[in-house]
PDB file of C-alpha atoms and ligand atoms in Angstrom:
ATOM      1  CA  MET A1452      48.217   4.995 -14.183  1.00 89.00           C
ATOM      2  CA  ALA A1453      50.435   2.385 -15.835  1.00 95.00           C
ATOM      3  CA  MET A1454      53.034   0.091 -14.227  1.00 98.00           C
ATOM      4  CA  THR A1455      55.763   2.307 -15.653  1.00 97.00           C
ATOM      5  CA  ASP A1456      54.254   5.407 -13.978  1.00 97.00           C
ATOM      6  CA  LEU A1457      54.929   3.967 -10.508  1.00 98.00           C
ATOM      7  CA  PRO A1458      57.645   6.029  -8.777  1.00 98.00           C
ATOM      8  CA  ILE A1459      59.906   3.021  -8.245  1.00 98.00           C
ATOM      9  CA  MET A1460      59.690   2.056 -11.933  1.00 98.00           C
ATOM     10  CA  LYS A1461      60.466   5.637 -12.967  1.00 98.00           C
ATOM     11  CA  ARG A1462      63.572   5.697 -10.767  1.00 98.00           C
ATOM     12  CA  TYR A1463      64.704   2.299 -12.057  1.00 99.00           C
ATOM     13  CA  ILE A1464      64.242   3.347 -15.695  1.00 98.00           C
ATOM     14  CA  ARG A1465      66.055   6.642 -15.094  1.00 98.00           C
ATOM     15  CA  THR A1466      69.030   4.749 -13.622  1.00 99.00           C
ATOM     16  CA  CYS A1467      69.256   2.623 -16.784  1.00 98.00           C
ATOM     17  CA  ARG A1468      69.263   5.813 -18.875  1.00 98.00           C
ATOM     18  CA  ASP A1469      71.960   7.350 -16.674  1.00 98.00           C
ATOM     19  CA  GLY A1470      74.181   4.280 -17.162  1.00 99.00           C
ATOM     20  CA  TRP A1471      73.676   4.389 -20.935  1.00 98.00           C
ATOM     21  CA  ASP A1472      74.514   8.128 -20.952  1.00 98.00           C
ATOM     22  CA  GLN A1473      77.816   7.355 -19.171  1.00 98.00           C
ATOM     23  CA  GLY A1474      78.852   4.911 -21.923  1.00 98.00           C
ATOM     24  CA  TRP A1475      78.909   1.893 -19.629  1.00 99.00           C
ATOM     25  CA  HIS A1476      76.375  -0.251 -21.524  1.00 98.00           C
ATOM     26  CA  GLU A1477      77.454  -1.101 -25.048  1.00 98.00           C
ATOM     27  CA  ARG A1478      74.929  -3.390 -26.734  1.00 98.00           C
ATOM     28  CA  ASN A1479      73.387  -5.544 -23.952  1.00 98.00           C
ATOM     29  CA  GLY A1480      76.276  -4.926 -21.529  1.00 98.00           C
ATOM     30  CA  GLY A1481      75.416  -4.566 -17.848  1.00 98.00           C
ATOM     31  CA  ASN A1482      72.372  -5.356 -15.726  1.00 98.00           C
ATOM     32  CA  LEU A1483      70.418  -3.884 -12.812  1.00 99.00           C
ATOM     33  CA  THR A1484      68.261  -5.484 -10.121  1.00 99.00           C
ATOM     34  CA  TYR A1485      66.167  -3.927  -7.356  1.00 99.00           C
ATOM     35  CA  ARG A1486      64.586  -5.763  -4.386  1.00 99.00           C
ATOM     36  CA  LEU A1487      61.078  -4.352  -3.983  1.00 99.00           C
ATOM     37  CA  THR A1488      59.563  -3.381  -0.652  1.00 98.00           C
ATOM     38  CA  LYS A1489      56.267  -5.039   0.366  1.00 98.00           C
ATOM     39  CA  ALA A1490      54.426  -1.744  -0.256  1.00 98.00           C
ATOM     40  CA  GLU A1491      55.954  -1.449  -3.743  1.00 98.00           C
ATOM     41  CA  VAL A1492      54.913  -5.019  -4.581  1.00 98.00           C
ATOM     42  CA  ASP A1493      51.364  -4.227  -3.420  1.00 98.00           C
ATOM     43  CA  SER A1494      51.307  -1.120  -5.634  1.00 98.00           C
ATOM     44  CA  MET A1495      52.186  -3.356  -8.611  1.00 98.00           C
ATOM     45  CA  ARG A1496      49.882  -6.317  -8.066  1.00 98.00           C
ATOM     46  CA  THR A1497      47.105  -5.042 -10.345  1.00 98.00           C
ATOM     47  CA  PHE A1498      49.633  -4.959 -13.212  1.00 98.00           C
ATOM     48  CA  PHE A1499      51.004  -8.484 -12.666  1.00 98.00           C
ATOM     49  CA  ASN A1500      50.194 -11.172 -15.255  1.00 98.00           C
ATOM     50  CA  ASP A1501      47.073 -13.241 -14.517  1.00 98.00           C
ATOM     51  CA  LYS A1502      49.211 -16.352 -14.869  1.00 98.00           C
ATOM     52  CA  PRO A1503      52.854 -16.146 -13.644  1.00 98.00           C
ATOM     53  CA  GLY A1504      55.608 -17.873 -15.665  1.00 98.00           C
ATOM     54  CA  GLU A1505      57.176 -21.234 -14.845  1.00 98.00           C
ATOM     55  CA  TRP A1506      59.601 -21.510 -11.901  1.00 98.00           C
ATOM     56  CA  VAL A1507      63.229 -21.544 -13.086  1.00 98.00           C
ATOM     57  CA  ASN A1508      65.959 -22.888 -10.802  1.00 98.00           C
ATOM     58  CA  MET A1509      68.963 -20.543 -10.388  1.00 97.00           C
ATOM     59  CA  GLY A1510      71.642 -23.056  -9.337  1.00 96.00           C
ATOM     60  CA  VAL A1511      72.234 -20.988  -6.176  1.00 97.00           C
ATOM     61  CA  THR A1512      70.200 -20.521  -2.989  1.00 98.00           C
ATOM     62  CA  GLY A1513      69.555 -17.420  -0.910  1.00 98.00           C
ATOM     63  CA  ALA A1514      67.166 -18.602   1.800  1.00 98.00           C
ATOM     64  CA  ASN A1515      66.884 -15.091   3.292  1.00 98.00           C
ATOM     65  CA  LEU A1516      65.342 -13.877   0.007  1.00 98.00           C
ATOM     66  CA  ALA A1517      62.526 -16.453  -0.173  1.00 98.00           C
ATOM     67  CA  GLY A1518      59.300 -14.777  -1.304  1.00 98.00           C
ATOM     68  CA  GLU A1519      60.992 -11.499  -2.344  1.00 98.00           C
ATOM     69  CA  TYR A1520      60.306  -9.699  -5.642  1.00 99.00           C
ATOM     70  CA  PHE A1521      62.901  -8.051  -7.890  1.00 99.00           C
ATOM     71  CA  ILE A1522      62.841  -5.732 -10.878  1.00 99.00           C
ATOM     72  CA  ALA A1523      65.491  -6.960 -13.356  1.00 99.00           C
ATOM     73  CA  THR A1524      66.798  -6.103 -16.791  1.00 99.00           C
ATOM     74  CA  GLY A1525      66.214  -8.848 -19.349  1.00 98.00           C
ATOM     75  CA  SER A1526      69.045 -10.952 -20.713  1.00 98.00           C
ATOM     76  CA  GLY A1527      70.211  -9.606 -24.075  1.00 98.00           C
ATOM     77  CA  LYS A1528      68.251  -6.377 -23.632  1.00 98.00           C
ATOM     78  CA  PHE A1529      69.942  -3.032 -24.307  1.00 98.00           C
ATOM     79  CA  PHE A1530      70.064  -0.322 -21.580  1.00 98.00           C
ATOM     80  CA  ARG A1531      69.728   2.126 -24.459  1.00 98.00           C
ATOM     81  CA  ASN A1532      66.178   0.891 -25.094  1.00 98.00           C
ATOM     82  CA  VAL A1533      64.872   0.595 -21.538  1.00 98.00           C
ATOM     83  CA  ASP A1534      63.190   4.000 -21.352  1.00 98.00           C
ATOM     84  CA  ILE A1535      61.540   3.764 -24.776  1.00 98.00           C
ATOM     85  CA  ASP A1536      60.189   0.232 -24.224  1.00 98.00           C
ATOM     86  CA  PRO A1537      60.371  -0.833 -20.564  1.00 98.00           C
ATOM     87  CA  GLU A1538      57.777  -3.613 -20.960  1.00 98.00           C
ATOM     88  CA  ASP A1539      60.032  -5.280 -23.551  1.00 98.00           C
ATOM     89  CA  SER A1540      63.320  -4.748 -21.653  1.00 98.00           C
ATOM     90  CA  LEU A1541      62.451  -5.292 -17.997  1.00 98.00           C
ATOM     91  CA  CYS A1542      60.694  -7.814 -15.794  1.00 99.00           C
ATOM     92  CA  VAL A1543      59.542  -8.344 -12.237  1.00 99.00           C
ATOM     93  CA  VAL A1544      60.365 -11.784 -10.833  1.00 99.00           C
ATOM     94  CA  GLU A1545      59.100 -13.518  -7.713  1.00 98.00           C
ATOM     95  CA  ILE A1546      61.407 -15.820  -5.706  1.00 98.00           C
ATOM     96  CA  ASN A1547      60.035 -19.147  -4.440  1.00 98.00           C
ATOM     97  CA  ASP A1548      59.775 -20.228  -0.811  1.00 98.00           C
ATOM     98  CA  LYS A1549      63.116 -22.084  -0.914  1.00 98.00           C
ATOM     99  CA  GLY A1550      65.017 -19.083  -2.291  1.00 98.00           C
ATOM    100  CA  ASP A1551      66.385 -21.050  -5.248  1.00 98.00           C
ATOM    101  CA  SER A1552      64.057 -20.264  -8.209  1.00 98.00           C
ATOM    102  CA  TRP A1553      62.411 -17.295  -9.920  1.00 98.00           C
ATOM    103  CA  ARG A1554      59.308 -16.828 -12.038  1.00 98.00           C
ATOM    104  CA  ILE A1555      58.267 -13.834 -14.146  1.00 98.00           C
ATOM    105  CA  VAL A1556      55.167 -11.977 -12.943  1.00 98.00           C
ATOM    106  CA  TRP A1557      55.439  -8.861 -15.169  1.00 98.00           C
ATOM    107  CA  GLY A1558      57.283  -7.606 -18.255  1.00 98.00           C
ATOM    108  CA  LEU A1559      59.449  -9.088 -21.021  1.00 98.00           C
ATOM    109  CA  VAL A1560      56.261  -8.963 -23.085  1.00 98.00           C
ATOM    110  CA  ASN A1561      58.064 -10.224 -26.184  1.00 98.00           C
ATOM    111  CA  GLY A1562      59.634 -13.154 -24.359  1.00 98.00           C
ATOM    112  CA  GLY A1563      62.948 -13.630 -22.609  1.00 98.00           C
ATOM    113  CA  ARG A1564      64.336 -14.129 -19.136  1.00 98.00           C
ATOM    114  CA  PRO A1565      66.037 -11.999 -16.494  1.00 98.00           C
ATOM    115  CA  THR A1566      69.703 -11.138 -16.980  1.00 98.00           C
ATOM    116  CA  SER A1567      72.137 -14.024 -17.366  1.00 98.00           C
ATOM    117  CA  GLU A1568      73.884 -12.567 -14.298  1.00 97.00           C
ATOM    118  CA  PHE A1569      70.777 -13.051 -12.154  1.00 98.00           C
ATOM    119  CA  PRO A1570      72.504 -15.758 -10.028  1.00 97.00           C
ATOM    120  CA  THR A1571      75.292 -13.269  -9.172  1.00 96.00           C
ATOM    121  CA  HIS A1572      72.816 -10.442  -8.510  1.00 98.00           C
ATOM    122  CA  PHE A1573      70.707 -12.738  -6.364  1.00 98.00           C
ATOM    123  CA  MET A1574      73.615 -14.012  -4.246  1.00 98.00           C
ATOM    124  CA  ASN A1575      74.952 -10.454  -3.897  1.00 98.00           C
ATOM    125  CA  HIS A1576      71.497  -9.352  -2.702  1.00 98.00           C
ATOM    126  CA  SER A1577      71.504 -12.253  -0.266  1.00 98.00           C
ATOM    127  CA  VAL A1578      74.845 -11.386   1.362  1.00 98.00           C
ATOM    128  CA  ARG A1579      74.446  -7.586   1.210  1.00 98.00           C
ATOM    129  CA  CYS A1580      70.912  -7.827   2.613  1.00 98.00           C
ATOM    130  CA  ALA A1581      72.320  -9.847   5.531  1.00 97.00           C
ATOM    131  CA  ALA A1582      75.361  -7.548   5.952  1.00 96.00           C
ATOM    132  CA  THR A1583      73.211  -4.378   6.051  1.00 97.00           C
ATOM    133  CA  ASN A1584      70.230  -5.621   8.080  1.00 98.00           C
ATOM    134  CA  GLY A1585      68.004  -5.466   5.020  1.00 98.00           C
ATOM    135  CA  ALA A1586      69.049  -1.967   3.902  1.00 98.00           C
ATOM    136  CA  CYS A1587      70.659  -3.089   0.611  1.00 98.00           C
ATOM    137  CA  ARG A1588      68.156  -3.109  -2.270  1.00 98.00           C
ATOM    138  CA  VAL A1589      70.139  -2.421  -5.448  1.00 99.00           C
ATOM    139  CA  ILE A1590      72.776  -4.467  -7.278  1.00 98.00           C
ATOM    140  CA  TYR A1591      74.220  -2.880 -10.416  1.00 98.00           C
ATOM    141  CA  HIS A1592      76.680  -4.320 -12.951  1.00 98.00           C
ATOM    142  CA  ALA A1593      78.291  -2.125 -15.623  1.00 99.00           C
ATOM    143  CA  HIS A1594      81.121  -2.354 -18.142  1.00 99.00           C
ATOM    144  CA  THR A1595      83.137   0.624 -16.893  1.00 99.00           C
ATOM    145  CA  PRO A1596      85.998   1.105 -19.381  1.00 99.00           C
ATOM    146  CA  ASN A1597      88.705   2.741 -17.265  1.00 99.00           C
ATOM    147  CA  LEU A1598      88.311   0.285 -14.412  1.00 99.00           C
ATOM    148  CA  ILE A1599      88.397  -2.624 -16.873  1.00 99.00           C
ATOM    149  CA  ALA A1600      91.609  -1.170 -18.342  1.00 98.00           C
ATOM    150  CA  LEU A1601      93.209  -1.206 -14.883  1.00 98.00           C
ATOM    151  CA  THR A1602      92.529  -4.946 -14.590  1.00 99.00           C
ATOM    152  CA  TYR A1603      95.146  -5.409 -17.355  1.00 98.00           C
ATOM    153  CA  VAL A1604      97.887  -3.462 -15.593  1.00 98.00           C
ATOM    154  CA  LEU A1605      97.424  -3.642 -11.804  1.00 98.00           C
ATOM    155  CA  PRO A1606      97.915  -6.762  -9.647  1.00 98.00           C
ATOM    156  CA  LEU A1607      94.467  -8.356  -9.224  1.00 98.00           C
ATOM    157  CA  THR A1608      94.296  -7.920  -5.454  1.00 98.00           C
ATOM    158  CA  ASP A1609      91.739  -6.169  -3.265  1.00 99.00           C
ATOM    159  CA  ARG A1610      94.549  -4.172  -1.662  1.00 98.00           C
ATOM    160  CA  ASP A1611      96.147  -2.919  -4.886  1.00 98.00           C
ATOM    161  CA  PHE A1612      92.841  -1.817  -6.413  1.00 99.00           C
ATOM    162  CA  SER A1613      91.552  -0.223  -3.210  1.00 99.00           C
ATOM    163  CA  ARG A1614      94.744   1.792  -2.706  1.00 98.00           C
ATOM    164  CA  VAL A1615      95.002   3.036  -6.290  1.00 98.00           C
ATOM    165  CA  LEU A1616      91.325   4.051  -6.323  1.00 98.00           C
ATOM    166  CA  TRP A1617      91.484   5.773  -2.912  1.00 98.00           C
ATOM    167  CA  GLN A1618      94.593   7.708  -3.979  1.00 98.00           C
ATOM    168  CA  SER A1619      93.032   8.796  -7.284  1.00 98.00           C
ATOM    169  CA  ALA A1620      90.485  11.243  -5.857  1.00 98.00           C
ATOM    170  CA  THR A1621      90.129  12.742  -2.381  1.00 98.00           C
ATOM    171  CA  GLU A1622      86.442  11.788  -2.130  1.00 97.00           C
ATOM    172  CA  CYS A1623      87.142   8.079  -2.689  1.00 98.00           C
ATOM    173  CA  PRO A1624      88.094   7.057   0.863  1.00 98.00           C
ATOM    174  CA  VAL A1625      84.899   8.776   2.033  1.00 98.00           C
ATOM    175  CA  VAL A1626      82.645   7.076  -0.541  1.00 98.00           C
ATOM    176  CA  PHE A1627      84.117   3.555  -0.224  1.00 98.00           C
ATOM    177  CA  PRO A1628      86.240   3.448   2.934  1.00 98.00           C
ATOM    178  CA  GLY A1629      85.891  -0.343   2.999  1.00 98.00           C
ATOM    179  CA  GLY A1630      87.709  -0.643  -0.351  1.00 98.00           C
ATOM    180  CA  VAL A1631      86.790  -2.885  -3.286  1.00 98.00           C
ATOM    181  CA  GLY A1632      87.078  -6.635  -3.845  1.00 98.00           C
ATOM    182  CA  VAL A1633      88.600  -8.136  -6.987  1.00 99.00           C
ATOM    183  CA  VAL A1634      87.312 -11.326  -8.628  1.00 98.00           C
ATOM    184  CA  PRO A1635      89.795 -12.965 -11.047  1.00 98.00           C
ATOM    185  CA  TRP A1636      88.660 -13.579 -14.622  1.00 98.00           C
ATOM    186  CA  MET A1637      85.959 -16.247 -14.820  1.00 98.00           C
ATOM    187  CA  VAL A1638      83.277 -17.279 -17.295  1.00 98.00           C
ATOM    188  CA  PRO A1639      80.304 -14.974 -16.584  1.00 97.00           C
ATOM    189  CA  GLY A1640      76.679 -15.938 -16.171  1.00 96.00           C
ATOM    190  CA  GLY A1641      76.764 -18.941 -13.854  1.00 93.00           C
ATOM    191  CA  ALA A1642      76.787 -20.202 -10.288  1.00 95.00           C
ATOM    192  CA  GLU A1643      80.605 -20.306  -9.971  1.00 96.00           C
ATOM    193  CA  ILE A1644      81.162 -16.586 -10.601  1.00 97.00           C
ATOM    194  CA  ALA A1645      78.078 -15.860  -8.462  1.00 96.00           C
ATOM    195  CA  MET A1646      79.649 -17.605  -5.463  1.00 97.00           C
ATOM    196  CA  ALA A1647      83.088 -16.012  -6.013  1.00 98.00           C
ATOM    197  CA  THR A1648      81.471 -12.556  -6.204  1.00 98.00           C
ATOM    198  CA  CYS A1649      79.265 -12.991  -3.164  1.00 97.00           C
ATOM    199  CA  GLU A1650      82.342 -14.085  -1.151  1.00 98.00           C
ATOM    200  CA  LYS A1651      83.780 -10.614  -1.917  1.00 98.00           C
ATOM    201  CA  MET A1652      80.445  -8.927  -1.259  1.00 98.00           C
ATOM    202  CA  LYS A1653      80.429 -10.281   2.301  1.00 97.00           C
ATOM    203  CA  GLU A1654      83.257  -7.817   2.911  1.00 97.00           C
ATOM    204  CA  TYR A1655      82.850  -5.080   0.282  1.00 98.00           C
ATOM    205  CA  ASP A1656      79.981  -3.215  -1.355  1.00 97.00           C
ATOM    206  CA  ALA A1657      81.807  -3.264  -4.702  1.00 98.00           C
ATOM    207  CA  ALA A1658      83.459  -6.132  -6.605  1.00 98.00           C
ATOM    208  CA  VAL A1659      85.637  -5.714  -9.689  1.00 98.00           C
ATOM    209  CA  TRP A1660      85.368  -8.448 -12.313  1.00 98.00           C
ATOM    210  CA  ALA A1661      88.755  -8.727 -14.039  1.00 98.00           C
ATOM    211  CA  HIS A1662      88.632  -7.884 -17.773  1.00 98.00           C
ATOM    212  CA  HIS A1663      84.837  -7.482 -17.535  1.00 98.00           C
ATOM    213  CA  GLY A1664      83.409  -4.746 -15.273  1.00 98.00           C
ATOM    214  CA  LEU A1665      82.148  -3.840 -11.830  1.00 98.00           C
ATOM    215  CA  PHE A1666      79.361  -4.890  -9.451  1.00 98.00           C
ATOM    216  CA  VAL A1667      78.156  -2.409  -6.836  1.00 98.00           C
ATOM    217  CA  SER A1668      75.453  -2.538  -4.179  1.00 98.00           C
ATOM    218  CA  GLY A1669      73.530  -0.016  -2.139  1.00 98.00           C
ATOM    219  CA  PRO A1670      70.289   0.958  -0.419  1.00 98.00           C
ATOM    220  CA  ASP A1671      68.907   3.076  -3.287  1.00 98.00           C
ATOM    221  CA  PHE A1672      69.610   4.013  -6.910  1.00 98.00           C
ATOM    222  CA  ASP A1673      71.382   7.307  -6.131  1.00 98.00           C
ATOM    223  CA  THR A1674      73.883   5.762  -3.712  1.00 98.00           C
ATOM    224  CA  THR A1675      74.518   2.703  -5.866  1.00 98.00           C
ATOM    225  CA  PHE A1676      74.881   4.628  -9.118  1.00 99.00           C
ATOM    226  CA  GLY A1677      77.064   7.138  -7.253  1.00 98.00           C
ATOM    227  CA  LEU A1678      79.374   4.356  -6.074  1.00 98.00           C
ATOM    228  CA  MET A1679      79.746   3.018  -9.634  1.00 99.00           C
ATOM    229  CA  HIS A1680      80.383   6.546 -10.905  1.00 99.00           C
ATOM    230  CA  THR A1681      82.937   7.401  -8.193  1.00 99.00           C
ATOM    231  CA  ILE A1682      84.939   4.187  -8.689  1.00 99.00           C
ATOM    232  CA  GLU A1683      84.965   4.493 -12.484  1.00 99.00           C
ATOM    233  CA  LYS A1684      85.935   8.167 -12.307  1.00 98.00           C
ATOM    234  CA  ALA A1685      88.813   7.364  -9.928  1.00 98.00           C
ATOM    235  CA  ALA A1686      90.004   4.715 -12.403  1.00 99.00           C
ATOM    236  CA  GLN A1687      89.754   7.295 -15.190  1.00 98.00           C
ATOM    237  CA  ILE A1688      91.869   9.791 -13.242  1.00 98.00           C
ATOM    238  CA  TYR A1689      94.544   7.124 -12.660  1.00 98.00           C
ATOM    239  CA  VAL A1690      94.530   6.219 -16.364  1.00 98.00           C
ATOM    240  CA  LEU A1691      94.811   9.914 -17.314  1.00 98.00           C
ATOM    241  CA  ALA A1692      97.672  10.470 -14.867  1.00 98.00           C
ATOM    242  CA  MET A1693      99.553   7.413 -16.151  1.00 98.00           C
ATOM    243  CA  SER A1694      98.893   8.537 -19.741  1.00 98.00           C
ATOM    244  CA  CYS A1695     100.964  11.668 -19.109  1.00 98.00           C
ATOM    245  CA  GLY A1696     103.916   9.340 -19.468  1.00 96.00           C
ATOM    246  CA  GLN A1697     106.060  10.048 -16.422  1.00 97.00           C
ATOM    247  CA  GLY A1698     104.422   7.724 -13.880  1.00 96.00           C
ATOM    248  CA  ILE A1699     102.962   8.855 -10.563  1.00 97.00           C
ATOM    249  CA  ARG A1700     105.243  11.542  -9.066  1.00 97.00           C
ATOM    250  CA  GLN A1701     103.158  12.226  -5.944  1.00 98.00           C
ATOM    251  CA  THR A1702      99.922  10.934  -4.468  1.00 98.00           C
ATOM    252  CA  ILE A1703      97.802  11.079  -1.294  1.00 98.00           C
ATOM    253  CA  SER A1704      99.839   9.591   1.572  1.00 98.00           C
ATOM    254  CA  ASP A1705      98.508   6.819   3.796  1.00 98.00           C
ATOM    255  CA  ASP A1706      98.389   9.265   6.695  1.00 98.00           C
ATOM    256  CA  GLY A1707      96.445  11.593   4.397  1.00 98.00           C
ATOM    257  CA  LEU A1708      93.917   8.805   3.746  1.00 98.00           C
ATOM    258  CA  ARG A1709      93.667   8.208   7.508  1.00 98.00           C
ATOM    259  CA  ALA A1710      93.119  11.925   8.112  1.00 98.00           C
ATOM    260  CA  ILE A1711      90.299  12.098   5.536  1.00 98.00           C
ATOM    261  CA  ALA A1712      88.596   9.087   7.118  1.00 98.00           C
ATOM    262  CA  HIS A1713      88.977  10.617  10.585  1.00 98.00           C
ATOM    263  CA  ASP A1714      87.574  14.033   9.633  1.00 98.00           C
ATOM    264  CA  PHE A1715      84.671  12.580   7.620  1.00 98.00           C
ATOM    265  CA  GLY A1716      83.792  10.054  10.309  1.00 98.00           C
ATOM    266  CA  VAL A1717      84.260   6.868   8.236  1.00 98.00           C
ATOM    267  CA  LYS A1718      86.232   3.716   9.051  1.00 98.00           C
ATOM    268  CA  ILE A1719      88.895   3.115   6.397  1.00 98.00           C
ATOM    269  CA  LYS A1720      90.130  -0.455   5.956  1.00 98.00           C
ATOM    270  CA  GLU A1721      93.313  -0.064   8.004  1.00 98.00           C
ATOM    271  CA  GLU A1722      94.973  -3.306   6.821  1.00 98.00           C
ATOM    272  CA  PHE A1723      95.249  -1.797   3.312  1.00 98.00           C
ATOM    273  CA  LEU A1724      97.308   1.141   4.625  1.00 98.00           C
ATOM    274  CA  ASP A1725     101.062   1.121   5.317  1.00 96.00           C
TER     275      ASP A1725
HETATM  276  P1  13P B 539      72.753  -9.917 -19.978  1.00 86.50           P
HETATM  277  O1  13P B 539      72.333  -9.307 -21.290  1.00 86.50           O
HETATM  278  O2  13P B 539      72.349 -11.354 -19.849  1.00 86.50           O
HETATM  279  O3  13P B 539      72.280  -9.060 -18.805  1.00 86.50           O
HETATM  280  O4  13P B 539      74.344  -9.932 -19.927  1.00 86.50           O
HETATM  281  C1  13P B 539      75.071  -8.737 -20.044  1.00 86.50           C
HETATM  282  C2  13P B 539      76.339  -8.771 -19.276  1.00 86.50           C
HETATM  283  O5  13P B 539      76.877  -7.739 -18.941  1.00 86.50           O
HETATM  284  C3  13P B 539      76.928 -10.079 -18.902  1.00 86.50           C
HETATM  285  O6  13P B 539      77.909  -9.938 -17.921  1.00 86.50           O
HETATM  286 ZN1   ZN B 540      78.836  -7.960 -17.961  1.00 86.50          ZN
END
């Protein structure tokens, strides 16, 4: 048995492949992190390096994640290559007892560090973990082309994006009844965008990054990948409809959105409805 034969590693690696297959990960675009359970960490310990790496400060603090372990994609690594060389592309990091630094305990065998968006992933984990009583384990960032296109033409508000996406496919209000947050364009990779994103993640399980991509969160890979897929597909449908050249002639009414939420037993964000 190798590290990469562990069920959790197999599911992680498969999710990277799925994202590549969707066309969301040009070059090194996108990143994925998973917060391991105690049992999963124990199943990995025999594979951890004898000597862990140096502690690296993140510039942000998530005290509720002190001592946790994460699987992460490496910065500059290509999703396309994860399944053929996971030891080169991925790492497991341990968080220190203050919740402000990481160190590598497995992977990135040819050198490197976790994704440059690790501060954003980490702060999203911190707020989503708190908001879901520990259920949230996955944070996923992808460069979803149709959703990015919409950030050039729609007002950059939570309300505008949530409404357009809900109206673009009947399943949407069921899959993300809470809507999506929108973060204005910012320089990626640092503490500032991490804090702006985690402010949105206190309220939403998905945050659009203007002119860049999407962050989603969830309890497992299927749900999280499914949320990314549903939002991007809704954006694609809106782009296709607008591409027909006559504008939107009819759409799902606000009472229709309320009726879906009622029948499917979910709580739609009422302040976004007229
Ligand atoms: P990394 O290669 O550092 O993960 O960066 C990719 C990316 O999508 C930045 O937002
Ligand atoms: Zn990105």
